[in-house]
XYZ file of C-alpha atoms in Angstrom:
327
model
C 29.711 50.880 125.203
C 30.107 50.153 121.463
C 30.564 52.708 118.692
C 27.055 51.030 117.310
C 25.586 51.847 120.259
C 26.515 55.511 120.356
C 25.746 55.819 116.562
C 22.250 54.253 117.150
C 21.781 56.948 119.781
C 22.697 59.858 117.622
C 20.612 58.503 114.964
C 17.637 58.027 117.641
C 18.356 62.005 118.710
C 18.218 62.863 115.071
C 14.957 61.352 114.318
C 13.428 62.968 117.519
C 14.624 66.317 116.644
C 12.772 66.020 113.265
C 9.571 64.573 114.916
C 7.655 67.687 115.257
C 8.334 68.635 111.605
C 6.369 65.640 110.514
C 4.049 65.382 113.378
C 1.576 68.191 114.170
C -0.998 66.409 116.290
C -1.076 68.053 119.515
C -2.041 64.763 121.481
C 0.815 62.886 119.931
C 3.094 65.816 120.689
C 1.935 65.461 124.482
C 2.308 61.962 124.485
C 6.065 62.543 123.122
C 6.802 64.871 125.757
C 5.547 62.604 128.449
C 7.753 60.002 126.954
C 10.767 61.941 126.972
C 10.104 63.338 130.765
C 9.895 59.365 131.438
C 13.184 58.783 129.481
C 14.805 61.178 131.842
C 13.805 60.169 134.803
C 14.371 56.247 133.973
C 18.060 57.148 133.113
C 18.351 59.180 136.194
C 17.181 55.806 137.978
C 19.596 53.799 135.988
C 22.642 55.327 137.354
C 21.704 53.880 140.760
C 20.990 50.656 138.950
C 24.504 50.781 137.281
C 26.293 50.391 140.622
C 23.639 47.484 141.646
C 21.308 49.548 143.858
C 17.625 49.099 143.146
C 15.688 52.504 144.334
C 11.848 53.036 144.509
C 12.461 56.516 145.999
C 12.683 58.619 142.900
C 9.288 59.917 143.273
C 10.481 61.895 146.302
C 13.021 63.727 144.131
C 10.493 64.224 141.509
C 8.074 65.910 143.876
C 10.780 67.833 145.608
C 11.688 69.216 141.949
C 8.004 69.903 141.548
C 7.154 71.684 144.313
C 10.529 73.817 144.626
C 9.987 75.332 141.392
C 6.447 75.785 141.928
C 6.689 77.299 145.305
C 9.571 79.692 144.032
C 7.720 80.856 141.141
C 4.322 81.279 142.400
C 5.177 82.350 146.071
C 8.402 84.461 145.331
C 8.401 85.108 141.746
C 11.753 83.379 141.088
C 12.051 82.702 137.264
C 11.334 79.059 136.255
C 14.798 78.665 134.972
C 16.402 79.489 138.066
C 13.547 77.317 139.802
C 14.795 74.333 137.808
C 18.437 74.820 139.077
C 17.179 75.132 142.666
C 14.780 71.992 142.183
C 18.249 70.158 141.448
C 19.744 71.469 144.455
C 16.847 70.562 146.576
C 16.393 67.135 145.369
C 20.304 66.404 145.690
C 19.712 67.902 149.401
C 16.717 65.313 150.097
C 18.726 62.415 148.618
C 21.300 62.963 151.483
C 18.301 61.784 153.808
C 18.413 58.502 151.979
C 22.038 58.159 152.103
C 21.730 57.014 155.757
C 19.810 53.858 154.899
C 21.735 53.591 151.717
C 24.728 53.307 153.534
C 23.529 50.841 155.993
C 21.213 48.765 154.436
C 21.471 46.508 151.269
C 19.157 44.769 149.052
C 15.463 44.989 149.164
C 16.158 46.575 152.695
C 17.071 49.920 151.068
C 14.351 49.540 148.371
C 11.739 49.251 151.093
C 13.102 52.336 153.080
C 13.250 54.547 149.738
C 9.422 53.532 149.326
C 8.660 54.861 153.044
C 10.773 58.028 152.339
C 8.383 58.901 149.512
C 5.390 58.144 151.587
C 6.718 60.641 154.337
C 7.283 63.360 151.934
C 3.826 63.157 150.408
C 2.438 63.219 153.738
C 4.494 66.187 154.371
C 3.237 67.999 151.442
C -0.471 67.243 152.475
C 0.412 68.818 156.169
C 2.418 71.950 155.148
C -0.668 73.755 153.941
C 0.879 77.285 154.210
C 3.854 76.262 151.997
C 2.180 73.632 149.633
C -1.484 74.592 149.894
C -2.038 71.006 151.179
C -4.111 68.704 148.844
C -5.672 71.445 147.026
C -2.076 71.916 145.321
C -0.031 74.692 143.569
C -1.179 76.129 140.011
C 1.356 77.708 138.105
C 0.416 81.502 136.581
C -0.258 81.481 132.878
C 2.297 83.791 131.684
C 3.481 82.671 128.194
C 6.852 82.777 126.788
C 10.169 81.195 126.814
C 11.213 82.999 129.970
C 8.324 81.344 131.671
C 8.543 77.789 129.939
C 4.743 78.155 129.368
C 3.479 77.818 125.648
C 0.172 77.479 124.031
C 1.491 74.547 121.671
C 3.315 71.435 122.525
C 6.318 71.996 120.238
C 8.407 74.297 122.524
C 7.971 71.892 125.495
C 9.177 69.016 123.183
C 12.295 70.810 122.097
C 13.141 71.945 125.779
C 12.576 68.343 127.298
C 14.282 66.607 124.417
C 17.592 69.037 125.002
C 17.448 67.914 128.587
C 17.118 64.388 127.448
C 20.060 64.687 125.312
C 22.280 66.402 127.963
C 21.399 63.603 130.498
C 21.805 60.728 128.053
C 25.122 62.223 126.986
C 26.232 62.406 130.690
C 25.148 58.600 131.356
C 27.227 57.581 128.361
C 30.204 59.864 129.718
C 29.836 58.234 133.417
C 29.272 54.551 132.151
C 32.571 54.750 130.311
C 34.472 56.793 133.006
C 36.541 55.339 135.631
C 33.615 55.906 138.089
C 31.438 53.919 135.853
C 33.830 51.013 135.913
C 34.007 51.309 139.651
C 29.965 51.092 139.985
C 29.986 48.345 137.546
C 32.605 46.644 139.492
C 30.823 47.431 142.801
C 27.603 45.781 141.405
C 29.494 42.598 140.924
C 31.709 42.532 144.078
C 31.456 45.229 146.434
C 33.877 43.791 149.052
C 36.438 43.068 146.308
C 36.399 46.753 144.919
C 36.529 48.045 148.296
C 39.621 46.032 149.456
C 41.370 47.654 146.188
C 40.794 50.972 147.953
C 37.665 52.480 146.166
C 35.640 54.608 148.477
C 32.265 52.610 147.756
C 30.410 54.588 150.271
C 31.296 57.913 148.688
C 30.481 56.504 145.143
C 26.943 55.623 146.493
C 26.098 58.767 147.865
C 27.682 60.513 144.828
C 25.613 58.676 142.473
C 22.360 58.826 144.441
C 22.766 62.839 144.608
C 23.187 63.257 140.771
C 20.700 60.623 140.169
C 18.262 62.779 142.502
C 19.262 65.909 140.929
C 18.597 65.029 137.344
C 15.070 63.589 138.685
C 14.362 66.907 140.194
C 15.019 68.823 137.120
C 12.616 66.480 135.309
C 10.117 66.743 138.115
C 10.409 70.744 137.903
C 9.886 70.728 134.103
C 7.031 68.385 134.589
C 5.373 70.787 136.972
C 5.738 73.744 134.506
C 4.349 71.602 131.621
C 1.232 70.296 133.684
C 0.421 73.500 135.498
C -0.868 71.942 138.480
C 1.213 70.510 141.287
C -0.533 68.386 143.990
C 0.821 65.556 146.423
C -0.895 62.598 145.046
C 0.478 63.139 141.490
C 3.965 64.655 142.140
C 4.565 62.051 145.156
C 3.187 59.200 143.248
C 5.193 56.010 143.608
C 3.143 54.412 140.754
C 4.107 56.976 138.417
C 7.691 58.025 139.387
C 8.964 55.105 141.227
C 7.527 52.125 140.207
C 7.181 53.056 136.474
C 10.813 54.082 135.931
C 12.207 50.879 137.603
C 9.965 48.818 135.159
C 11.206 50.758 132.527
C 14.880 50.192 133.439
C 14.088 46.392 134.350
C 12.036 45.759 131.010
C 14.598 47.642 128.826
C 17.917 46.787 130.636
C 18.813 47.541 134.006
C 22.349 48.989 134.276
C 22.893 49.393 130.552
C 22.921 52.727 128.755
C 19.982 51.898 126.115
C 17.907 49.586 128.056
C 16.122 52.338 129.997
C 15.653 54.480 126.878
C 14.200 51.677 124.880
C 12.012 50.818 128.048
C 10.552 54.338 128.434
C 10.043 54.904 124.947
C 8.017 51.438 124.484
C 6.117 51.390 127.786
C 5.185 54.880 128.283
C 2.855 55.062 124.949
C 1.858 51.666 125.740
C 0.389 52.793 128.948
C -1.016 55.804 127.501
C -2.926 53.826 124.965
C -4.246 51.258 127.498
C -5.224 53.860 129.894
C -7.208 55.830 127.066
C -8.593 52.648 125.058
C -9.573 50.835 128.419
C -10.489 53.388 130.689
C -12.872 51.269 132.482
C -10.496 48.593 133.614
C -8.490 50.166 136.303
C -5.105 48.948 136.776
C -4.990 47.134 133.090
C -2.011 48.680 132.131
C -0.086 47.717 135.354
C -1.391 44.277 134.791
C 0.147 44.207 131.291
C 3.431 45.685 132.551
C 3.388 42.932 135.239
C 3.025 40.090 132.531
C 5.548 41.881 130.428
C 8.043 41.688 133.482
C 7.604 38.252 134.398
C 8.131 37.080 130.710
C 11.288 39.168 130.178
C 12.768 38.091 133.734
C 11.987 34.398 132.890
C 13.286 34.672 129.103
C 15.619 37.565 129.244
C 17.038 38.261 132.744
C 18.937 41.191 131.301
C 15.927 42.937 129.629
C 15.532 43.604 126.059
C 18.969 44.663 125.495
C 20.437 41.490 126.812
C 17.578 39.364 124.750
C 18.575 41.117 121.687
C 22.338 40.310 122.063
C 21.508 36.634 122.589
C 19.281 36.542 119.431
C 21.944 38.343 117.519
C 24.480 35.560 118.882
C 22.000 32.737 118.202
C 21.738 33.972 114.638
C 25.268 34.465 113.939
C 26.081 31.074 115.311
C 23.275 29.567 113.175
C 24.809 31.617 109.926
C 28.378 30.213 110.701
C 26.759 26.798 111.169
C 25.078 27.026 107.703
C 28.168 28.082 106.263
C 30.164 25.193 107.594
C 27.743 22.957 106.338
C 27.614 24.398 102.941
C 31.627 23.788 102.765
């Protein structure tokens, strides 16, 4: 990753820190919080994509994280901060169920199995009424304060989730540039070749899946505390937390550092605007997502990041050509 990209991320982080000082509208800040949640989940999803694995099962980890913090908080009185850590552990543990098809299946077969995993957990959450309260769901207590991650205004939520995103993005940058990151990118190109060089690709896959799941579980836990109500149809929604992060990553640039962030920052507010402006047309936002995805895949197979690189290269070649003509 170039120093220019790291500088760009730093500037973006600074702007994000200053946003609540300029914007005081609570609805706008709500959209900002939701956008940051999607940034975190999309970056977590992208860790798998760096190694060439397309997962659509992250709604499972999101839901496990949400239910873990809610059950511990409501039923056992465990502090939400401890609950978030427990959510990460439980989500990583749940990912080990997906490790079996991950090591045995490739391409679309693993992707389909990850979708099935989400549906199984959703049905389990509905069935396990004594633990999850079934379809009725769980409502977190109204206790307010930093210790309970519950506030009257959106600003504290914003800064907490922003801190989480900064940590996750920093980890993603480190991983991408580490030896593990090089192995993941090489595995995406030719898994058999890197295995012949002595790299344990199975361990690499399972480890990346566990870390990705843990991060997703943390954001699921935060979202549960932010939204107060936890129920199966939302927390285990394949549309919201499996398909949407994948769309964000593919549109922005799957397997890159900046691409998933750009995708989430662009597509989340757009989806919210479409939902509120055209509420009578159900599914319009996903239709537009689909059109955008088709256009980008056709014109910019590597996403917006790849498209920008190609455009910048074309502009440089044009400038160099003009200089030669001038001479």
